[in-house]
CSV table of C-alpha atoms in Angstrom, one decimal:
chain,number,residue,atom,x,y,z
W,1,MET,CA,6.8,2.7,18.2
W,2,PHE,CA,3.3,3.6,17.0
W,3,LEU,CA,2.0,3.6,13.5
W,4,SER,CA,-1.7,4.3,13.3
W,5,VAL,CA,-4.1,1.8,11.5
W,6,PHE,CA,-5.0,4.8,9.4
W,7,ASP,CA,-1.4,5.0,8.3
W,8,VAL,CA,-1.3,1.5,7.4
W,9,PHE,CA,-4.7,1.3,5.7
W,10,LYS,CA,-5.1,4.6,3.4
W,11,ILE,CA,-7.8,5.0,0.9
W,12,GLY,CA,-6.5,6.0,-2.6
W,13,ILE,CA,-6.4,5.1,-6.3
W,14,GLY,CA,-4.5,2.5,-8.1
W,15,PRO,CA,-2.4,1.2,-9.5
W,16,SER,CA,0.5,1.7,-6.9
W,17,SER,CA,0.8,3.2,-3.6
W,18,SER,CA,4.3,3.9,-3.9
W,19,HIS,CA,4.2,5.0,-7.6
W,20,THR,CA,1.0,6.6,-7.9
W,21,MET,CA,-0.4,7.8,-4.4
W,22,GLY,CA,3.0,8.7,-3.2
W,23,PRO,CA,4.0,10.8,-6.0
W,24,MET,CA,0.5,12.6,-6.0
W,25,THR,CA,1.1,13.3,-2.1
W,26,ALA,CA,4.5,14.6,-2.9
W,27,ALA,CA,3.1,17.1,-5.5
W,28,ASN,CA,0.6,18.0,-2.9
W,29,ARG,CA,3.1,18.7,-0.3
W,30,PHE,CA,5.4,20.7,-2.6
W,31,LEU,CA,2.3,23.1,-3.5
W,32,ASP,CA,1.9,23.7,0.2
W,33,LEU,CA,5.6,24.4,0.5
W,34,VAL,CA,5.4,26.7,-2.2
W,35,LEU,CA,2.8,28.7,-0.5
W,36,SER,CA,4.6,28.8,2.8
W,37,SER,CA,7.3,31.0,4.3
W,38,ASP,CA,9.3,27.7,5.1
W,39,TRP,CA,11.9,28.5,2.4
W,40,PRO,CA,14.2,31.5,1.7
W,41,ARG,CA,12.1,33.3,-1.0
W,42,PRO,CA,14.0,36.3,-2.8
W,43,THR,CA,12.3,39.6,-2.3
W,44,GLY,CA,9.8,40.1,-4.9
W,45,ALA,CA,10.3,36.8,-6.5
W,46,GLU,CA,7.2,34.9,-7.8
W,47,VAL,CA,6.9,31.3,-8.7
W,48,SER,CA,5.7,31.1,-12.3
W,49,ALA,CA,6.6,27.5,-13.4
W,50,LEU,CA,7.0,23.9,-12.0
W,51,LYS,CA,9.4,21.0,-13.0
W,52,VAL,CA,9.5,17.6,-11.8
W,53,SER,CA,12.2,14.9,-12.3
W,54,LEU,CA,11.5,11.2,-11.4
W,55,HIS,CA,14.5,8.9,-10.3
W,56,GLY,CA,15.2,5.1,-9.7
W,57,SER,CA,12.2,2.9,-9.6
W,58,LEU,CA,9.8,5.8,-10.2
W,59,ALA,CA,11.8,6.5,-13.6
W,60,PHE,CA,12.1,2.9,-14.8
W,61,THR,CA,8.4,2.1,-14.0
W,62,GLY,CA,6.7,5.1,-13.7
W,63,VAL,CA,5.0,5.0,-17.1
W,64,GLY,CA,3.3,1.7,-16.3
W,65,HIS,CA,2.6,2.7,-12.6
W,66,GLY,CA,0.9,6.1,-13.8
W,67,THR,CA,3.5,8.1,-11.8
W,68,GLY,CA,3.6,10.8,-14.4
W,69,ARG,CA,-0.4,11.0,-14.2
W,70,ALA,CA,-0.3,11.1,-10.5
W,71,VAL,CA,2.3,14.0,-10.5
W,72,ILE,CA,0.1,16.0,-12.8
W,73,LEU,CA,-3.1,15.3,-10.8
W,74,GLY,CA,-1.2,16.2,-7.7
W,75,LEU,CA,0.0,19.5,-9.1
W,76,THR,CA,-3.6,20.4,-10.0
W,77,GLY,CA,-4.4,20.0,-6.1
W,78,GLU,CA,-6.1,16.6,-6.5
W,79,ARG,CA,-5.4,14.0,-3.4
W,80,PRO,CA,-5.2,10.3,-3.6
W,81,ASP,CA,-8.1,9.8,-1.1
W,82,LEU,CA,-10.4,12.2,-2.9
W,83,VAL,CA,-9.7,12.4,-6.5
W,84,ASP,CA,-12.5,11.1,-8.8
W,85,PRO,CA,-11.1,8.3,-11.0
W,86,ASP,CA,-13.7,9.2,-13.7
W,87,ARG,CA,-12.5,12.8,-14.0
W,88,MET,CA,-8.6,12.0,-14.1
W,89,ASP,CA,-8.3,11.7,-17.8
W,90,ALA,CA,-10.1,15.0,-18.3
W,91,ILE,CA,-7.9,16.7,-15.9
W,92,ILE,CA,-4.6,15.5,-17.3
W,93,ALA,CA,-5.8,16.3,-21.0
W,94,GLU,CA,-6.6,19.8,-19.9
W,95,VAL,CA,-3.1,20.3,-18.5
W,96,GLU,CA,-1.5,18.9,-21.6
W,97,LYS,CA,-3.6,21.2,-23.8
W,98,SER,CA,-3.1,24.5,-21.7
W,99,GLY,CA,0.6,23.9,-20.5
W,100,LYS,CA,-0.4,25.0,-17.0
W,101,VAL,CA,-1.7,24.0,-13.8
W,102,GLN,CA,-3.8,26.2,-11.4
W,103,PRO,CA,-4.4,24.2,-8.0
W,104,PRO,CA,-7.0,25.9,-5.7
W,105,GLY,CA,-5.3,28.9,-3.8
W,106,HIS,CA,-2.5,29.3,-6.3
W,107,PRO,CA,-1.9,31.3,-9.3
W,108,ALA,CA,-1.5,29.3,-12.6
W,109,TYR,CA,1.9,27.7,-13.1
W,110,ALA,CA,3.5,26.8,-16.3
W,111,PHE,CA,3.8,23.2,-16.7
W,112,GLN,CA,3.9,21.3,-19.9
W,113,PRO,CA,4.2,17.6,-19.1
W,114,ALA,CA,6.0,16.6,-22.2
W,115,THR,CA,9.0,18.7,-21.2
W,116,ASP,CA,8.7,19.7,-17.6
W,117,LEU,CA,8.3,16.0,-16.4
W,118,VAL,CA,11.3,14.1,-17.0
W,119,TYR,CA,12.0,10.2,-16.2
W,120,ASP,CA,15.6,10.3,-15.2
W,121,LYS,CA,16.9,6.7,-15.5
W,122,LYS,CA,20.6,7.7,-15.1
W,123,LYS,CA,20.7,9.4,-11.8
W,124,PRO,CA,19.3,7.5,-8.8
W,125,LEU,CA,18.8,9.8,-5.8
W,126,PRO,CA,20.7,8.5,-2.7
W,127,GLY,CA,18.0,8.3,-0.1
W,128,HIS,CA,15.6,5.6,-1.6
W,129,ALA,CA,14.9,3.8,-4.9
W,130,ASN,CA,11.7,6.0,-5.4
W,131,GLY,CA,12.9,9.4,-5.3
W,132,MET,CA,11.7,12.7,-7.1
W,133,SER,CA,12.8,16.3,-7.2
W,134,LEU,CA,10.3,19.0,-7.7
W,135,SER,CA,11.3,22.7,-8.4
W,136,ALA,CA,9.6,26.1,-8.6
W,137,LEU,CA,11.0,28.5,-11.0
W,138,ASP,CA,10.6,32.3,-11.8
W,139,ARG,CA,9.3,33.8,-15.1
W,140,ASP,CA,13.0,34.0,-16.2
W,141,GLY,CA,13.7,30.3,-15.7
W,142,ARG,CA,15.7,30.6,-12.5
W,143,VAL,CA,15.1,28.1,-9.7
W,144,LEU,CA,13.7,29.5,-6.6
W,145,LEU,CA,13.1,26.3,-4.6
W,146,THR,CA,14.0,22.6,-5.2
W,147,GLN,CA,12.6,19.7,-2.7
W,148,VAL,CA,13.5,16.2,-2.9
W,149,TYR,CA,10.9,13.7,-1.8
W,150,TYR,CA,10.8,9.7,-1.4
W,151,SER,CA,7.9,7.6,-1.7
W,152,ILE,CA,8.8,5.0,0.8
W,153,GLY,CA,6.1,2.5,0.3
W,154,GLY,CA,2.4,2.3,1.3
W,155,GLY,CA,1.6,5.8,0.4
W,156,PHE,CA,4.2,7.2,2.8
W,157,VAL,CA,6.2,10.2,1.7
W,158,VAL,CA,9.1,12.0,3.3
W,159,THR,CA,11.5,14.7,2.3
W,160,ASP,CA,15.2,13.9,2.2
W,161,LEU,CA,15.7,15.6,5.7
W,162,GLU,CA,12.7,13.7,7.0
W,163,LEU,CA,14.0,10.2,5.9
W,164,GLU,CA,17.6,11.0,7.5
W,165,ALA,CA,15.7,12.1,10.7
W,166,MET,CA,13.7,8.7,10.7
W,167,ARG,CA,16.8,6.7,10.1
W,168,LYS,CA,18.5,8.3,13.1
W,169,ALA,CA,15.5,7.8,15.1
W,170,ASP,CA,15.3,4.1,14.3
W,171,GLN,CA,18.9,3.8,15.4
W,172,ALA,CA,18.2,5.3,18.6
W,173,ALA,CA,15.2,3.0,19.1
W,174,LYS,CA,13.7,5.2,21.9
W,175,PRO,CA,10.2,4.2,23.3
W,176,GLN,CA,7.6,6.6,21.8
W,177,ALA,CA,5.7,8.5,24.5
W,178,GLY,CA,2.0,9.1,24.4
W,179,VAL,CA,0.6,5.6,23.8
W,180,PRO,CA,0.1,3.0,26.4
W,181,PHE,CA,1.6,0.1,24.3
W,182,PRO,CA,4.6,1.4,22.4
W,183,PHE,CA,5.8,-1.9,21.0
W,184,ALA,CA,8.4,-1.9,18.2
W,185,THR,CA,8.9,-5.5,18.0
W,186,ALA,CA,6.9,-8.7,17.9
W,187,GLU,CA,8.7,-9.6,21.2
W,188,GLU,CA,7.8,-6.4,22.8
W,189,MET,CA,4.0,-6.9,21.7
W,190,LEU,CA,3.8,-10.3,23.1
W,191,ALA,CA,5.4,-9.3,26.4
W,192,MET,CA,3.0,-6.4,26.8
W,193,ALA,CA,0.2,-8.6,26.1
W,194,GLU,CA,1.2,-11.0,28.7
W,195,ARG,CA,1.6,-8.2,31.2
W,196,SER,CA,-1.6,-6.6,30.6
W,197,GLY,CA,-3.8,-9.4,29.8
W,198,ARG,CA,-5.0,-7.8,26.6
W,199,THR,CA,-5.3,-8.9,23.1
W,200,ILE,CA,-3.2,-7.4,20.4
W,201,ALA,CA,-6.4,-5.7,19.0
W,202,GLN,CA,-7.2,-4.4,22.4
W,203,MET,CA,-3.6,-2.9,22.8
W,204,LYS,CA,-3.7,-1.6,19.3
W,205,ARG,CA,-7.2,0.2,20.1
W,206,ALA,CA,-5.8,1.5,23.4
W,207,ASN,CA,-3.0,3.2,21.3
W,208,GLU,CA,-5.3,4.6,18.8
W,209,GLU,CA,-7.8,5.8,21.4
W,210,ALA,CA,-4.7,8.0,22.9
W,211,THR,CA,-5.3,10.5,20.2
W,212,MET,CA,-9.0,9.8,19.0
W,213,SER,CA,-12.3,8.9,20.5
W,214,ARG,CA,-13.6,5.3,20.3
W,215,GLU,CA,-16.4,6.4,18.1
W,216,ALA,CA,-14.0,8.1,15.7
W,217,LEU,CA,-11.9,5.0,15.5
W,218,ASP,CA,-14.7,2.6,14.9
W,219,GLU,CA,-16.1,5.0,12.2
W,220,GLY,CA,-12.7,5.1,10.6
W,221,LEU,CA,-12.3,1.3,10.8
W,222,ASP,CA,-15.7,0.9,9.3
W,223,ARG,CA,-14.9,3.2,6.5
W,224,ILE,CA,-11.8,1.3,5.7
W,225,TRP,CA,-13.7,-1.9,5.6
W,226,ASN,CA,-16.5,-0.3,3.4
W,227,ALA,CA,-13.8,1.0,0.8
W,228,MET,CA,-12.3,-2.5,0.7
W,229,ASN,CA,-15.6,-4.2,0.5
W,230,SER,CA,-16.7,-1.7,-2.4
W,231,CYS,CA,-13.5,-2.3,-4.2
W,232,ILE,CA,-14.2,-6.2,-4.2
W,233,ASP,CA,-17.8,-5.5,-5.5
W,234,ARG,CA,-16.5,-3.4,-8.4
W,235,GLY,CA,-13.8,-5.6,-9.3
W,236,LEU,CA,-16.3,-8.7,-9.5
W,237,LYS,CA,-18.5,-6.6,-11.9
W,238,GLY,CA,-15.6,-5.3,-14.1
W,239,GLU,CA,-14.9,-6.7,-17.5
W,240,GLY,CA,-12.5,-6.0,-20.5
W,241,ILE,CA,-9.1,-5.3,-21.1
W,242,MET,CA,-7.0,-3.7,-18.4
W,243,PRO,CA,-5.0,-0.5,-19.4
W,244,GLY,CA,-1.4,-0.4,-20.1
W,245,GLY,CA,-0.8,-2.4,-23.4
W,246,LEU,CA,-0.5,-5.9,-22.2
W,247,ASN,CA,-3.9,-6.8,-23.2
W,248,VAL,CA,-4.5,-8.7,-20.0
W,249,ARG,CA,-8.2,-9.3,-19.6
W,250,ARG,CA,-10.1,-9.0,-16.3
W,251,ARG,CA,-11.2,-12.7,-14.9
W,252,ALA,CA,-12.5,-12.0,-11.7
W,253,ARG,CA,-16.3,-11.7,-12.7
W,254,ALA,CA,-16.2,-14.7,-15.2
W,255,ILE,CA,-14.7,-16.9,-12.2
W,256,HIS,CA,-17.3,-15.2,-9.8
W,257,ASP,CA,-20.0,-16.3,-12.1
W,258,LYS,CA,-19.0,-19.8,-12.1
W,259,LEU,CA,-18.4,-20.2,-8.6
W,260,HIS,CA,-22.1,-18.7,-8.0
W,261,GLU,CA,-23.4,-21.6,-10.3
W,262,GLU,CA,-21.5,-24.1,-8.5
W,263,TRP,CA,-22.5,-22.8,-5.1
W,264,ARG,CA,-26.4,-23.1,-6.1
W,265,SER,CA,-25.7,-26.7,-7.6
W,266,ASN,CA,-24.5,-28.0,-4.2
W,267,ARG,CA,-21.9,-30.0,-5.9
W,268,VAL,CA,-18.9,-31.1,-3.5
W,269,ASN,CA,-15.8,-29.0,-4.2
W,270,PRO,CA,-13.0,-29.2,-1.7
W,271,LEU,CA,-11.4,-26.3,-3.2
W,272,LEU,CA,-14.4,-24.2,-3.0
W,273,ALA,CA,-13.2,-21.9,-0.2
W,274,ASN,CA,-10.0,-21.2,-1.8
W,275,ASP,CA,-11.5,-20.4,-4.9
W,276,TRP,CA,-13.8,-17.8,-3.5
W,277,LEU,CA,-10.7,-16.5,-1.6
W,278,SER,CA,-8.7,-16.1,-4.8
W,279,VAL,CA,-11.4,-14.5,-7.0
W,280,TYR,CA,-11.8,-11.7,-3.9
W,281,ALA,CA,-8.1,-10.7,-4.0
W,282,MET,CA,-8.3,-11.0,-7.9
W,283,ALA,CA,-11.1,-8.6,-7.9
W,284,VAL,CA,-9.3,-6.0,-5.8
W,285,ASN,CA,-6.1,-6.2,-7.8
W,286,GLU,CA,-7.6,-6.0,-11.1
W,287,GLU,CA,-9.6,-2.9,-9.9
W,288,ASN,CA,-6.4,-1.6,-8.8
W,289,ALA,CA,-4.7,-2.2,-12.0
W,290,ALA,CA,-7.4,-0.2,-13.7
W,291,GLY,CA,-6.7,2.9,-11.6
W,292,GLY,CA,-9.7,2.4,-9.3
W,293,ARG,CA,-10.5,3.2,-5.7
W,294,VAL,CA,-8.4,0.9,-3.3
W,295,VAL,CA,-7.0,0.8,0.2
W,296,THR,CA,-3.3,0.3,0.8
W,297,ALA,CA,-2.9,-3.0,2.7
W,298,PRO,CA,-0.3,-2.3,3.3
W,299,THR,CA,0.5,-1.3,-0.5
W,300,ASN,CA,-1.7,-1.0,-3.5
W,301,GLY,CA,0.3,-3.8,-5.2
W,302,ALA,CA,-0.7,-6.1,-2.3
W,303,ALA,CA,-4.1,-4.4,-1.8
W,304,GLY,CA,-6.1,-7.6,-2.5
W,305,VAL,CA,-4.8,-10.1,0.3
W,306,VAL,CA,-6.5,-8.3,3.3
W,307,PRO,CA,-9.9,-7.7,1.9
W,308,ALA,CA,-10.1,-11.2,0.4
W,309,THR,CA,-9.4,-12.9,3.9
W,310,ILE,CA,-12.0,-10.5,5.5
W,311,ARG,CA,-14.5,-11.4,2.9
W,312,TYR,CA,-13.6,-15.1,3.3
W,313,TYR,CA,-14.1,-14.8,7.0
W,314,LEU,CA,-17.6,-13.2,6.6
W,315,HIS,CA,-18.5,-15.9,3.8
W,316,PHE,CA,-17.3,-19.1,5.6
W,317,HIS,CA,-17.5,-18.3,9.4
W,318,GLU,CA,-21.0,-18.2,11.0
W,319,ASP,CA,-19.9,-16.2,14.1
W,320,ALA,CA,-18.4,-13.4,11.9
W,321,ASP,CA,-19.5,-10.0,12.6
W,322,GLU,CA,-18.8,-6.2,12.5
W,323,ARG,CA,-16.7,-6.2,15.7
W,324,GLY,CA,-14.5,-9.0,14.2
W,325,ILE,CA,-13.6,-6.9,11.3
W,326,ARG,CA,-12.5,-4.0,13.6
W,327,ASP,CA,-10.3,-6.4,15.7
W,328,TYR,CA,-9.1,-8.0,12.4
W,329,LEU,CA,-7.9,-4.7,10.9
W,330,LEU,CA,-6.2,-3.4,14.3
W,331,THR,CA,-4.4,-6.7,14.8
W,332,ALA,CA,-3.3,-6.6,11.1
W,333,ALA,CA,-2.1,-3.0,11.4
W,334,ALA,CA,-0.1,-4.0,14.6
W,335,ILE,CA,1.7,-6.5,12.5
W,336,GLY,CA,2.2,-4.2,9.4
W,337,GLY,CA,3.6,-1.5,11.8
W,338,ILE,CA,6.1,-3.7,13.3
W,339,ILE,CA,7.3,-4.8,9.8
W,340,LYS,CA,7.4,-1.3,8.3
W,341,HIS,CA,9.3,-0.1,11.3
W,342,ASN,CA,11.8,-3.0,11.2
W,343,ALA,CA,12.2,-3.8,7.6
W,344,SER,CA,10.2,-2.4,4.6
W,345,ILE,CA,6.9,-2.6,2.9
W,346,SER,CA,8.2,-1.2,-0.3
W,347,GLY,CA,8.8,-3.4,-3.4
W,348,ALA,CA,11.4,-1.0,-4.7
W,349,GLU,CA,13.2,-1.6,-1.5
W,350,VAL,CA,13.1,-5.3,-0.5
W,351,GLY,CA,10.9,-6.9,-3.6
W,352,CYS,CA,7.4,-8.5,-3.3
W,353,GLN,CA,8.3,-10.1,-0.1
W,354,GLY,CA,7.7,-6.7,1.5
W,355,GLU,CA,4.5,-6.3,-0.2
W,356,VAL,CA,2.5,-9.4,-0.6
W,357,GLY,CA,4.7,-11.1,2.1
W,358,SER,CA,3.6,-8.2,4.5
W,359,ALA,CA,0.1,-8.3,3.4
W,360,ALA,CA,0.0,-12.0,4.1
W,361,ALA,CA,1.4,-11.8,7.6
W,362,MET,CA,-1.1,-9.1,8.5
W,363,ALA,CA,-4.2,-11.0,7.1
W,364,ALA,CA,-2.9,-14.4,8.9
W,365,ALA,CA,-2.6,-12.3,12.1
W,366,GLY,CA,-5.9,-10.7,11.6
W,367,LEU,CA,-7.6,-14.0,10.8
W,368,ALA,CA,-5.9,-15.8,13.7
W,369,ALA,CA,-7.3,-13.2,16.0
W,370,VAL,CA,-10.9,-13.1,14.9
W,371,MET,CA,-10.9,-16.9,15.0
W,372,GLY,CA,-10.0,-16.9,18.7
W,373,GLY,CA,-6.2,-17.1,18.6
W,374,THR,CA,-3.9,-16.2,21.5
W,375,PRO,CA,-1.3,-13.5,21.0
W,376,ALA,CA,1.2,-16.2,20.6
W,377,GLN,CA,-0.9,-18.0,18.0
W,378,ILE,CA,-1.3,-14.7,16.1
W,379,GLU,CA,2.3,-14.0,16.0
W,380,ASN,CA,2.9,-17.5,14.9
W,381,ALA,CA,0.5,-17.0,12.1
W,382,ALA,CA,2.1,-13.9,10.7
W,383,GLU,CA,5.5,-15.6,10.9
W,384,ILE,CA,4.4,-18.6,8.9
W,385,ALA,CA,2.8,-16.4,6.3
W,386,LEU,CA,5.8,-14.2,6.0
W,387,GLU,CA,8.4,-16.9,6.1
W,388,HIS,CA,7.0,-18.5,3.0
W,389,HIS,CA,7.3,-15.2,0.9
W,390,LEU,CA,11.0,-14.7,1.8
W,391,GLY,CA,13.2,-13.8,-1.3
W,392,MET,CA,10.0,-13.0,-3.6
W,393,THR,CA,11.0,-10.5,-6.1
W,394,CYS,CA,9.2,-7.7,-7.7
W,395,ASP,CA,9.4,-7.9,-11.4
W,396,PRO,CA,6.3,-6.6,-13.0
W,397,VAL,CA,5.9,-7.2,-16.8
W,398,GLY,CA,5.8,-3.7,-18.4
W,399,GLY,CA,6.1,-1.8,-15.3
W,400,LEU,CA,2.4,-2.8,-14.7
W,401,VAL,CA,0.7,-4.1,-11.5
W,402,GLN,CA,-0.9,-6.8,-13.5
W,403,VAL,CA,1.6,-9.8,-14.3
W,404,PRO,CA,2.3,-11.4,-11.8
W,405,CYS,CA,1.0,-9.1,-9.2
W,406,ILE,CA,-3.0,-10.1,-9.6
W,407,GLU,CA,-2.6,-13.7,-9.1
W,408,ARG,CA,0.3,-13.3,-6.6
W,409,ASN,CA,-2.4,-11.5,-4.1
W,410,ALA,CA,-4.7,-14.5,-4.8
W,411,LEU,CA,-1.9,-16.9,-3.7
W,412,GLY,CA,-0.8,-14.6,-0.8
W,413,ALA,CA,-4.5,-14.7,0.6
W,414,VAL,CA,-4.4,-18.5,0.4
W,415,LYS,CA,-1.1,-18.7,2.2
W,416,ALA,CA,-2.5,-16.4,4.9
W,417,VAL,CA,-5.6,-18.5,5.5
W,418,THR,CA,-3.4,-21.6,5.7
W,419,ALA,CA,-0.8,-19.9,8.1
W,420,ALA,CA,-3.6,-18.9,10.3
W,421,SER,CA,-5.1,-22.4,10.3
W,422,LEU,CA,-1.6,-23.8,11.3
W,423,ALA,CA,-1.1,-21.6,14.1
W,424,LEU,CA,-4.4,-22.2,15.5
W,425,LYS,CA,-3.7,-25.8,15.6
W,426,GLY,CA,-0.8,-25.4,17.8
W,427,ASP,CA,-0.2,-23.5,21.2
W,428,GLY,CA,1.7,-20.6,19.8
W,429,THR,CA,5.1,-22.3,20.6
W,430,HIS,CA,7.4,-22.2,17.3
W,431,PHE,CA,10.9,-22.3,16.1
W,432,VAL,CA,11.3,-19.1,14.1
W,433,PRO,CA,10.2,-15.7,15.9
W,434,LEU,CA,8.4,-13.3,13.8
W,435,ASP,CA,11.0,-10.7,14.4
W,436,ALA,CA,13.6,-13.0,13.1
W,437,CYS,CA,11.8,-13.5,10.0
W,438,ILE,CA,11.3,-9.7,9.5
W,439,GLU,CA,15.0,-9.1,9.9
W,440,THR,CA,15.7,-11.9,7.3
W,441,MET,CA,13.5,-10.2,5.0
W,442,ARG,CA,15.1,-6.9,5.6
W,443,GLN,CA,18.7,-8.5,5.0
W,444,THR,CA,17.4,-10.5,1.8
W,445,GLY,CA,15.9,-7.1,0.3
W,446,TYR,CA,19.5,-5.6,0.9
W,447,ASP,CA,21.2,-8.4,-0.9
W,448,MET,CA,18.5,-8.6,-3.7
W,449,SER,CA,19.7,-7.3,-7.1
W,450,GLU,CA,18.1,-4.0,-8.1
W,451,LYS,CA,16.7,-6.0,-11.3
W,452,TYR,CA,14.1,-7.7,-9.1
W,453,LYS,CA,13.1,-4.5,-7.2
W,454,GLU,CA,10.3,-3.0,-9.0
W,455,THR,CA,12.6,-1.8,-12.0
W,456,SER,CA,11.2,-4.2,-14.5
W,457,THR,CA,14.7,-5.1,-15.6
W,458,GLY,CA,15.0,-8.7,-14.6
W,459,GLY,CA,12.8,-11.7,-13.9
W,460,LEU,CA,9.4,-12.2,-15.6
W,461,ALA,CA,9.7,-8.5,-17.1
W,462,VAL,CA,12.3,-9.4,-19.4
W,463,ASN,CA,11.5,-13.1,-20.2
W,464,LEU,CA,7.9,-12.5,-21.5
W,465,VAL,CA,7.4,-10.8,-24.8
W,466,GLU,CA,5.2,-7.8,-24.3
W,467,CYS,CA,2.0,-8.0,-26.6
């Protein structure tokens, strides 16, 4: 099993990797399909209109997550990693005014969001909770092409046929050729590390360098960290009310200013490290909630945990350096890949244990690695962090990635640092293997009521009065 570090960490926009980035990518893919010859186009038929229906969690929380906006942007040809957040409102307003989209390389297609974008809460699609159907029609309204896509978490998008093939491949569990260390489980990862004498980061690097140069890999890792770090900085400067109607105010800047004052005063504060860690995480997720530029880590809803722990590492560890950040990201991606392969990182599939829980496991592993941990200690750190998120629900108030998501990232980062510290105090021997914890998360997610899996129909979402 090989999932690239650049699949785990993807630069995009907020507020949600599965509900914003995924649908935008699905729209991009559908446009490519329309232009292609990969479907039985009737002779002389021309596509003149597009329609989209959102299903499952995309329908229930799509408004709060900006799913409709993402679809409109995607149908104009905008992509998550390149779209300018400052231009999005103007692009959407023009589509609503004109009733058409004209992506580059395409003719203009009729598309009126008020009628051609449907939030279908009654009909879930069978493959995944985050389903959407896109159709192309001729000028007489006849459907020429329909394609179902599933946004399976972390910005990953697959068709219905691709999802079926993925599940069959997982059942076959055949090792992937082409990479030197094709570990699919933590047990295999540790065995390969012991046989090879390499660290987890070194094995992950070798896998990546099977398809790219070392220079390209390092440039990509640096680009990821720069995007994460910039997101923290923007979040620490942002002020005001976050969009969506809950009237939740940004707090990261005010907390950051108080911490700066305390830092200069040299007053003793035993919680200082935790306070800095928390404000870094909150800064990222406030920026995400505002629709800014973020990095999936492994999702947007959990985007603050990994950057916060890296910034904590740079802030409080004298031996922190650029190489350490690269090793951190490679190690974290290795753990994230194992979790995604054997369970899920999608809140709509397994609840927030799959988002913030996975992020905390990745962050704990990365931090343990750069602090000198052995592969066994790193695996232990990841297990501790994930274990203590088991059963965590995804119940965003108003369908917005604000409450409880922003503070939840702060607490996830604190758990990650604590897990790394605990693991490094031992020798790597521990009772619950990471693989068992991941399987427990998968089973727990399967048993969890749909009310608590990003539908905003249970938990905090229904027990708080929206203001």
